[in-house]
Coordinates of C-alpha atoms in Angstrom, one line a residue:
X85 CA 102.1 111.6 115.0
X86 CA 101.7 109.4 118.1
X87 CA 101.0 112.5 120.2
X88 CA 99.2 110.9 123.2
X89 CA 99.5 107.6 121.3
X90 CA 96.3 107.5 119.4
X91 CA 94.3 104.3 119.4
X92 CA 92.8 103.5 116.1
X93 CA 89.7 101.3 115.9
X94 CA 90.2 99.5 112.7
X95 CA 87.0 98.8 110.6
X96 CA 87.3 95.0 110.7
X97 CA 84.7 92.3 111.3
X98 CA 84.7 89.9 114.2
X99 CA 85.4 87.2 111.6
X100 CA 89.0 88.4 111.6
X101 CA 89.3 87.6 115.3
X102 CA 88.0 84.1 114.6
X103 CA 91.1 83.5 112.5
X104 CA 93.1 83.3 115.7
X105 CA 90.6 80.2 116.9
X106 CA 101.1 79.7 113.2
X107 CA 127.3 74.6 114.0
X108 CA 129.7 76.3 112.9
X109 CA 129.8 78.0 109.6
X110 CA 131.8 75.9 107.1
X111 CA 134.2 77.6 104.6
X112 CA 132.4 78.7 101.5
X113 CA 134.7 76.5 99.4
X114 CA 134.0 73.3 101.3
X115 CA 130.3 74.1 101.5
X116 CA 129.8 74.7 97.8
X117 CA 131.8 71.7 96.8
X118 CA 129.5 69.6 99.0
X119 CA 126.3 71.2 97.8
X120 CA 127.2 70.8 94.2
X121 CA 127.5 67.1 94.8
X122 CA 124.1 67.1 96.4
X123 CA 122.3 69.4 94.0
X124 CA 118.6 69.8 94.3
X125 CA 117.9 66.4 92.9
X126 CA 114.4 65.1 92.3
X127 CA 112.9 62.7 94.8
X128 CA 115.1 59.6 95.2
X129 CA 113.7 56.3 93.9
X130 CA 111.8 54.1 96.2
X131 CA 114.2 52.0 98.2
X132 CA 114.4 48.4 97.1
X133 CA 114.7 47.1 100.7
X134 CA 111.2 48.1 101.6
X135 CA 108.4 45.6 101.3
X136 CA 104.9 46.4 100.0
X137 CA 102.0 46.3 102.4
X138 CA 99.8 43.2 102.0
X139 CA 96.7 41.7 103.6
X140 CA 98.8 39.8 106.2
X141 CA 100.5 43.0 107.3
X142 CA 97.2 44.9 107.5
X143 CA 95.6 42.1 109.6
X144 CA 98.6 42.0 112.1
X145 CA 98.8 45.7 112.5
X146 CA 95.1 46.0 112.9
X147 CA 95.3 43.8 115.9
X148 CA 98.2 45.8 117.4
X149 CA 96.3 49.1 117.2
X150 CA 93.0 47.8 118.4
X151 CA 90.9 47.0 115.4
X152 CA 89.1 48.7 112.5
X153 CA 88.5 52.0 114.4
X154 CA 92.3 52.7 114.3
X155 CA 93.2 51.1 111.0
X156 CA 92.4 52.8 107.7
X157 CA 92.7 51.3 104.2
X158 CA 89.9 52.8 102.2
X159 CA 90.7 55.5 99.6
X160 CA 88.4 58.2 101.2
X161 CA 90.1 57.9 104.6
X162 CA 93.6 57.6 103.2
X163 CA 93.2 60.8 101.1
X164 CA 93.7 63.0 104.2
X165 CA 96.8 61.1 105.3
X166 CA 98.4 61.0 101.8
X167 CA 98.5 64.7 101.1
X168 CA 99.7 67.8 102.9
X169 CA 97.4 70.9 103.3
X170 CA 99.2 72.8 100.6
X171 CA 98.5 70.1 98.0
X172 CA 102.2 70.1 96.9
X173 CA 103.1 66.8 98.4
X174 CA 101.2 63.6 97.9
X175 CA 101.9 60.0 98.6
X176 CA 100.2 56.7 97.9
X177 CA 100.0 54.9 101.2
X178 CA 97.6 52.0 101.4
X179 CA 97.5 52.0 105.2
X180 CA 97.1 54.5 108.0
X181 CA 97.2 53.6 111.7
X182 CA 96.1 55.6 114.7
X183 CA 97.4 53.7 117.7
X184 CA 95.5 54.5 120.9
X185 CA 98.5 54.3 123.3
X186 CA 102.3 54.9 123.2
X187 CA 102.8 51.2 123.6
X188 CA 100.7 50.5 120.6
X189 CA 102.8 53.0 118.6
X190 CA 106.0 51.3 119.6
X191 CA 104.6 47.8 118.8
X192 CA 103.3 48.9 115.4
X193 CA 106.7 50.4 114.7
X194 CA 108.4 47.2 115.7
X195 CA 106.3 45.2 113.4
X196 CA 106.9 47.5 110.5
X197 CA 110.7 47.4 111.1
X198 CA 110.7 43.6 111.4
X199 CA 108.8 43.2 108.1
X200 CA 110.6 45.8 106.1
X201 CA 107.7 48.3 105.9
X202 CA 108.6 52.0 105.8
X203 CA 106.7 54.3 108.1
X204 CA 105.8 58.0 108.1
X205 CA 104.9 59.5 111.5
X206 CA 102.1 62.1 111.2
X207 CA 100.7 64.7 113.6
X208 CA 98.4 67.5 112.5
X209 CA 99.8 67.4 109.0
X210 CA 100.3 71.2 108.9
X211 CA 103.9 71.2 107.7
X212 CA 105.2 73.0 104.7
X213 CA 108.1 70.8 103.5
X214 CA 106.4 67.4 103.0
X215 CA 107.9 65.9 106.2
X216 CA 104.7 64.4 107.4
X217 CA 103.3 62.7 104.3
X218 CA 104.4 59.6 102.4
X219 CA 106.7 59.9 99.4
X220 CA 105.6 56.5 98.1
X221 CA 103.6 53.9 99.8
X222 CA 104.9 54.1 103.4
X223 CA 102.5 53.2 106.2
X224 CA 101.3 56.3 108.1
X225 CA 101.4 56.2 111.9
X226 CA 99.3 59.0 113.2
X227 CA 99.6 60.2 116.8
X228 CA 96.2 61.8 116.8
X229 CA 94.7 59.4 119.4
X230 CA 97.4 60.4 121.9
X231 CA 95.4 63.5 122.8
X232 CA 95.3 63.7 126.6
X233 CA 96.7 66.5 128.7
X234 CA 97.9 64.3 131.5
X235 CA 99.0 66.7 134.2
X236 CA 99.7 70.4 134.9
X237 CA 101.9 71.4 137.8
X238 CA 100.8 74.9 138.6
X239 CA 103.8 75.4 140.9
X240 CA 106.6 74.4 138.5
X241 CA 104.7 75.2 135.3
X242 CA 105.4 71.7 133.9
X243 CA 102.8 70.1 131.7
X244 CA 102.8 66.5 130.5
X245 CA 100.7 65.8 127.3
X246 CA 100.3 63.2 124.7
X247 CA 101.9 63.9 121.3
X248 CA 98.5 64.3 119.6
X249 CA 97.2 67.2 121.7
X250 CA 96.4 70.1 119.5
X251 CA 98.5 73.2 120.4
X252 CA 95.5 75.5 120.9
X253 CA 93.8 72.9 123.1
X254 CA 97.0 72.6 125.2
X255 CA 97.2 76.4 125.5
X256 CA 93.5 76.6 126.6
X257 CA 94.1 74.0 129.3
X258 CA 97.1 75.8 130.6
X259 CA 95.1 79.1 130.7
X260 CA 93.0 77.5 133.5
X261 CA 96.2 77.7 135.6
X262 CA 97.3 81.1 134.4
X263 CA 100.0 79.5 132.2
X264 CA 100.6 79.4 128.4
X265 CA 102.5 77.3 125.9
X266 CA 105.7 79.2 125.0
X267 CA 104.9 78.6 121.3
X268 CA 102.4 80.2 119.0
X269 CA 101.8 79.3 115.4
X270 CA 99.3 80.3 112.7
X271 CA 98.3 76.6 112.6
X272 CA 97.7 76.3 116.3
X273 CA 94.1 75.1 115.8
X274 CA 95.4 72.0 113.9
X275 CA 99.0 71.2 114.7
X276 CA 100.0 68.8 117.4
X277 CA 102.5 69.3 120.2
X278 CA 104.3 66.2 119.2
X279 CA 104.7 67.5 115.7
X280 CA 105.8 70.8 117.0
X281 CA 108.5 69.1 119.0
X282 CA 109.5 66.8 116.1
X283 CA 110.0 69.8 113.8
X284 CA 111.3 72.2 116.5
X285 CA 108.7 74.7 115.5
X286 CA 109.5 78.3 116.0
X287 CA 106.6 80.7 115.5
X288 CA 105.5 84.0 116.9
X289 CA 106.7 83.7 120.5
X290 CA 110.3 82.6 119.7
X291 CA 111.7 86.1 120.3
X292 CA 110.4 86.0 123.9
X293 CA 110.6 82.4 124.9
X294 CA 113.2 80.8 122.6
X295 CA 113.4 77.4 121.0
X296 CA 111.7 74.2 122.1
X297 CA 115.2 72.9 122.7
X298 CA 115.0 75.0 125.9
X299 CA 111.3 74.5 126.7
X300 CA 111.0 70.7 126.4
X301 CA 111.8 69.1 129.7
X302 CA 111.4 65.5 128.7
X303 CA 110.1 63.1 126.0
X304 CA 108.8 59.6 125.6
X305 CA 109.8 58.2 122.2
X306 CA 109.0 55.0 120.3
X307 CA 112.1 53.7 118.6
X308 CA 112.3 51.6 115.4
X309 CA 113.0 48.4 117.3
X310 CA 109.9 48.8 119.5
X311 CA 111.6 50.3 122.5
X312 CA 109.5 52.9 124.3
X313 CA 112.3 55.2 125.4
X314 CA 111.4 57.0 128.7
X315 CA 113.1 60.4 128.7
X316 CA 110.1 62.0 130.3
X317 CA 111.8 63.9 133.1
X318 CA 109.8 66.8 134.5
X319 CA 112.9 68.3 136.2
X320 CA 114.0 71.6 135.0
X321 CA 117.5 70.8 135.9
X322 CA 118.9 67.3 135.2
X323 CA 122.6 67.1 134.5
X324 CA 123.0 63.3 134.3
X325 CA 124.7 62.1 131.2
X326 CA 123.9 62.9 127.6
X327 CA 120.7 65.0 127.0
X328 CA 119.2 62.4 124.6
X329 CA 115.9 64.1 124.2
X330 CA 117.6 66.8 122.2
X331 CA 118.3 64.3 119.4
X332 CA 114.5 63.9 118.7
X333 CA 113.6 67.6 118.8
X334 CA 113.7 68.7 115.2
X335 CA 114.5 65.3 113.9
X336 CA 111.2 65.2 112.0
X337 CA 110.4 61.6 113.0
X338 CA 113.5 60.2 111.4
X339 CA 115.0 58.9 114.7
X340 CA 111.8 57.9 116.6
X341 CA 108.2 58.8 117.1
X342 CA 107.5 61.3 119.9
X343 CA 104.6 59.9 122.0
X344 CA 104.5 62.1 125.1
X345 CA 106.0 65.5 125.9
X346 CA 106.9 67.3 129.2
X347 CA 107.0 71.0 128.6
X348 CA 107.9 74.0 130.7
X349 CA 105.0 76.4 130.4
X350 CA 105.3 80.1 130.8
X351 CA 103.3 82.5 133.0
X352 CA 100.3 83.8 131.1
X353 CA 100.5 87.6 130.7
X354 CA 97.6 89.6 132.0
X355 CA 98.4 92.5 129.7
X356 CA 98.9 92.2 125.9
X357 CA 99.2 95.2 123.6
X358 CA 100.5 95.8 120.1
X359 CA 101.4 98.6 117.7
X360 CA 101.4 98.5 113.9
X361 CA 103.8 101.0 112.5
X362 CA 104.5 102.1 109.0
X363 CA 108.2 102.6 108.0
X364 CA 109.7 104.1 104.9
X365 CA 113.0 102.2 104.5
X366 CA 114.3 98.8 105.6
X367 CA 117.2 100.5 107.4
X368 CA 114.6 102.2 109.5
X369 CA 113.0 98.8 110.2
X370 CA 116.3 97.6 111.6
X371 CA 116.5 100.8 113.7
X372 CA 112.9 100.1 114.9
X373 CA 113.9 96.6 116.1
X374 CA 116.9 98.0 118.0
X375 CA 114.8 100.7 119.5
X376 CA 112.2 98.2 120.6
X377 CA 114.7 96.0 122.3
X378 CA 116.1 99.0 124.1
X379 CA 112.8 100.5 125.2
X380 CA 110.6 97.5 125.7
X381 CA 113.1 95.0 127.2
X382 CA 111.5 92.1 128.9
X383 CA 108.0 93.0 127.8
X384 CA 108.8 92.6 124.1
X385 CA 107.0 89.5 122.9
X386 CA 107.0 89.8 119.1
X387 CA 108.5 91.9 116.3
X388 CA 106.9 90.8 113.1
X389 CA 107.7 92.2 109.7
X390 CA 105.3 92.7 106.8
X391 CA 106.3 94.2 103.5
X392 CA 103.8 96.2 101.3
X393 CA 103.4 93.3 98.9
X394 CA 102.4 90.9 101.7
X395 CA 99.9 93.4 103.1
X396 CA 98.4 93.9 99.6
X397 CA 98.0 90.1 99.1
X398 CA 96.0 89.9 102.4
X399 CA 93.8 92.8 101.5
X400 CA 93.2 91.6 98.0
X401 CA 92.8 87.9 98.7
X402 CA 90.9 87.8 102.0
X403 CA 88.0 85.5 102.4
X404 CA 84.5 86.9 101.6
X405 CA 83.5 86.7 105.3
X406 CA 86.3 89.0 106.4
X407 CA 86.5 92.8 106.3
X408 CA 90.2 93.5 106.6
X409 CA 91.5 97.0 105.8
X410 CA 94.9 98.7 105.7
X411 CA 95.7 99.6 109.3
X412 CA 97.3 102.9 108.1
X413 CA 95.3 103.9 105.0
X414 CA 96.4 107.5 105.1
X415 CA 100.1 106.8 105.0
X416 CA 101.0 103.8 102.8
X417 CA 104.6 102.7 103.3
X418 CA 106.8 100.0 101.9
X419 CA 107.4 98.3 105.2
X420 CA 105.4 97.5 108.4
X421 CA 106.2 96.1 111.8
X422 CA 103.8 94.5 114.3
X423 CA 105.3 95.1 117.7
X424 CA 103.7 93.2 120.7
X425 CA 104.4 93.7 124.4
X426 CA 103.0 91.5 127.1
X427 CA 103.4 91.5 130.9
X428 CA 101.6 91.6 134.2
X429 CA 101.0 95.3 134.7
X430 CA 98.9 97.0 132.0
X431 CA 99.8 100.6 133.1
X432 CA 103.5 99.8 133.1
X433 CA 103.4 98.0 129.8
X434 CA 101.3 100.8 128.2
X435 CA 103.8 103.4 129.4
X436 CA 106.8 101.4 127.9
X437 CA 105.0 101.0 124.6
X438 CA 104.1 104.7 124.5
X439 CA 107.7 105.7 125.1
X440 CA 108.9 103.4 122.4
X441 CA 106.4 104.9 119.9
X442 CA 107.2 108.4 120.8
X443 CA 110.9 107.7 120.3
X444 CA 110.2 106.0 117.0
X445 CA 108.4 109.1 115.8
X446 CA 111.0 111.6 117.2
X447 CA 113.9 109.7 115.6
X448 CA 112.1 109.6 112.2
X449 CA 111.7 105.9 112.1
X450 CA 107.9 105.5 112.1
X451 CA 105.9 107.4 109.6
X452 CA 102.5 106.4 111.1
X453 CA 101.1 103.9 113.5
X454 CA 98.2 102.5 115.4
X455 CA 97.8 100.8 118.8
X456 CA 95.6 97.9 119.9
X457 CA 95.0 97.1 123.5
X458 CA 93.9 93.5 123.7
X459 CA 90.7 91.9 122.6
X460 CA 89.2 92.4 119.2
X461 CA 91.7 95.1 118.1
X462 CA 94.7 93.0 118.9
X463 CA 93.1 90.0 117.1
X464 CA 92.5 92.1 114.0
X465 CA 96.1 93.2 113.7
X466 CA 97.3 89.6 114.1
X467 CA 94.7 88.4 111.6
X468 CA 96.5 90.4 109.0
X469 CA 99.9 89.0 109.9
X470 CA 98.7 85.4 110.2
X471 CA 96.5 85.7 107.1
X472 CA 99.4 86.2 104.6
X473 CA 100.1 82.5 103.9
X474 CA 96.4 81.7 103.4
X475 CA 95.9 84.7 101.2
X476 CA 98.8 83.6 99.0
X477 CA 97.2 80.1 98.7
X478 CA 93.9 81.7 97.6
X479 CA 95.7 83.8 95.0
X480 CA 96.6 80.8 93.0
X481 CA 99.1 77.9 92.6
X482 CA 101.8 77.3 92.9
X483 CA 103.3 79.3 95.9
X484 CA 107.0 78.8 96.3
X485 CA 107.7 79.1 100.0
X486 CA 111.1 79.5 101.6
X487 CA 111.7 79.7 105.3
X488 CA 115.2 81.0 105.9
X489 CA 117.5 82.6 108.5
X490 CA 119.5 85.6 107.3
X491 CA 121.7 88.2 109.0
X492 CA 119.6 91.3 109.5
X493 CA 122.2 93.4 107.7
X494 CA 121.1 91.8 104.4
X495 CA 117.7 90.3 105.5
X496 CA 115.5 92.0 103.0
X497 CA 118.0 91.9 100.2
X498 CA 116.8 88.3 99.3
X499 CA 113.4 89.7 98.4
X500 CA 114.7 92.6 96.2
X501 CA 117.3 90.3 94.6
X502 CA 114.6 87.6 93.9
X503 CA 112.3 90.2 92.4
X504 CA 115.1 91.5 90.2
X505 CA 116.1 88.0 89.1
X506 CA 112.6 87.0 88.1
X507 CA 111.9 90.4 86.5
X508 CA 115.0 90.0 84.3
X509 CA 113.6 86.7 83.1
X510 CA 110.2 88.3 82.3
X511 CA 108.4 87.4 85.5
X512 CA 107.1 90.4 87.4
X513 CA 103.9 91.6 89.2
X514 CA 102.5 92.6 85.9
X515 CA 102.8 89.1 84.6
X516 CA 101.1 87.6 87.7
X517 CA 104.3 86.7 89.6
X518 CA 104.5 88.3 93.0
X519 CA 107.4 88.1 95.4
X520 CA 106.6 88.9 99.1
X521 CA 108.7 89.0 102.2
X522 CA 107.4 88.7 105.8
X523 CA 108.4 87.0 109.0
X524 CA 109.8 86.9 112.5
X525 CA 112.3 89.7 112.2
X526 CA 113.0 89.6 115.9
X527 CA 114.8 86.3 115.4
X528 CA 116.0 87.0 111.8
X529 CA 113.5 84.5 110.2
X530 CA 112.4 85.5 106.7
X531 CA 109.5 84.0 104.9
X532 CA 110.2 84.5 101.2
X533 CA 107.2 83.6 99.1
X534 CA 106.9 83.6 95.3
X535 CA 103.3 83.4 94.1
X536 CA 102.5 82.6 90.5
X537 CA 99.0 82.4 88.9
X538 CA 100.0 79.3 86.8
X539 CA 102.4 76.4 86.9
X540 CA 105.7 77.3 85.1
X541 CA 108.7 75.0 85.6
X542 CA 111.0 77.8 84.5
X543 CA 110.1 79.8 87.6
X544 CA 111.1 77.0 89.8
X545 CA 114.4 76.6 88.0
X546 CA 115.1 80.3 88.5
X547 CA 114.4 80.0 92.2
X548 CA 116.3 76.8 93.0
X549 CA 119.1 76.3 93.8
X550 CA 119.8 80.1 93.5
X551 CA 117.9 80.8 96.7
X552 CA 119.9 78.3 98.7
X553 CA 123.2 79.5 97.3
X554 CA 122.2 83.1 98.2
X555 CA 121.3 82.2 101.8
X556 CA 124.4 80.0 102.2
X557 CA 126.8 82.6 100.8
X558 CA 125.6 85.0 103.5
X559 CA 126.0 82.6 106.4
X560 CA 122.3 81.9 106.8
X561 CA 120.2 78.8 107.2
X562 CA 118.0 77.3 104.4
X563 CA 115.5 76.3 107.1
X564 CA 114.8 78.6 110.0
X565 CA 111.7 76.8 111.5
X566 CA 109.9 74.6 109.0
X567 CA 112.5 71.8 108.9
X568 CA 113.9 70.0 105.8
X569 CA 111.3 67.3 105.1
X570 CA 111.4 66.0 101.5
X571 CA 111.6 69.5 100.1
X572 CA 115.1 70.3 101.3
X573 CA 116.7 67.0 102.2
X574 CA 119.1 67.1 99.3
X575 CA 120.0 70.7 100.1
X576 CA 121.1 70.3 103.7
X577 CA 124.7 70.9 102.6
X578 CA 124.0 74.5 102.0
X579 CA 123.7 74.9 105.8
X580 CA 125.7 72.0 107.3
X581 CA 129.2 71.0 106.8
X582 CA 129.8 67.5 105.2
X583 CA 131.2 66.1 108.4
X584 CA 128.2 67.2 110.3
X585 CA 125.8 65.5 107.8
X586 CA 127.8 62.3 107.9
X587 CA 127.6 62.3 111.7
X588 CA 123.8 62.8 111.5
X589 CA 123.6 59.8 109.1
X590 CA 125.6 57.7 111.6
X591 CA 123.2 58.6 114.4
X592 CA 120.3 57.7 112.1
X593 CA 122.0 54.3 111.4
X594 CA 122.4 53.6 115.2
X595 CA 118.7 54.3 116.1
X596 CA 117.1 53.1 112.8
X597 CA 119.5 50.8 111.0
X598 CA 116.9 49.6 108.5
X599 CA 115.8 53.1 107.6
X600 CA 112.2 52.4 108.5
X601 CA 111.4 55.9 109.9
X602 CA 110.4 58.6 107.5
X603 CA 112.7 57.7 104.6
X604 CA 113.7 60.2 102.0
X605 CA 113.4 63.1 104.5
X606 CA 115.9 65.4 106.3
X607 CA 119.1 63.7 105.1
X608 CA 120.2 63.2 101.4
X609 CA 120.2 59.7 100.0
X610 CA 123.0 57.6 101.3
X611 CA 124.8 57.7 97.9
X612 CA 125.2 61.4 98.3
X613 CA 126.9 61.3 101.7

């Protein structure tokens, strides 16, 4: 096995490549007392302080954003703004605005605040926790028109872009300068950089490049009172006062609307290669990660985990235009890892990857494997990994999706424990309920998904709040990268101490005292604080 590192040409179609065109730990006693008070309550009632949108409001806001072309009130147009792509979250907004400039965003937001109208900021609407769609009839302010890449400094690597620039478009623009966005998501063809910043999106390059808290150099943000806050520094080092931009990274539009972003781009690698390896036990998967870090060092750009159930879902539920096959058909294993290396010297990178694979074989970690050296082969392997979420959606509804951080010592236990819990209640693969685990193992981010072929409230009751309690009891986070949105707002106490949540509410009250911005999201209702 891996003698000479065999390169397998997978029998896949070019359609697969087109898929790529995604504080301190509180004491357990204090934490559980707090979370019991929060519970996993249903959506809070519509707040009595918010006015309903009327013809006068629409007329005034239409003028602010530049006329009918940027103001939508018809049911057909509003449908796309009122629902997320999963279909799980759906609001009833009667007004969507698409301001053409940051100043227009701020002015529209000021008007809404002054007239008691709640607002939902919306980017590409690719989220998974309902953070970018209305809960009730909030006005939607879309940043889609702020879609200009304003400048790229090839010397420093700094790029300034409007919040509405699509992530893939930004990356393609940077490619002209041999740079890249230090962020890669399955939704890169639709998501916006402003939304990525507002949710502190993680994704496939986190292992190599880290959080947006480190990559974002500056922001311009529209505040609830109409202030257009200029924090748009392009300096990599700026040690003057409080780093205010950090408040808005990951705030999910509850503190302000990001209108422009200054981002530190990364050098674009000239060599990218990956290996797909089959592994027999999860302990050996952990060993593989340690081995990869030791052998691949600075070239390691991704270590993605896929369990057998996830791979089967992709192979069974792929779109008719695709021809995906098991990368290792002769040696089916319970676990798989997609290991990517990238750098500037192909020969050097190839040698490092070969040494890693040889060591993985010699130490009994890898049962089988295949290597892809750029282009179509690499795209095909990533198409499998990135196709899991879409394949689950095609399998049927609902899909219960949980994005959590868990210590690697017990990382996969949540999958086996969830399977056992559901099986004991009569829900197993034979009854149409499938539990899969995959994710960014390099940064301990597990995507736990439970797929059911039909709606059954009892399944949801078996999952929540058990899944949050399980994660919290092991010192994890109930949201690794997707945010809290409306899905997990009432469950924040499973990951944050009560004092921390109260301080967040105080910050919210300073920046948005009327609660105009994205209500019912991120934080529990005030009565639960």
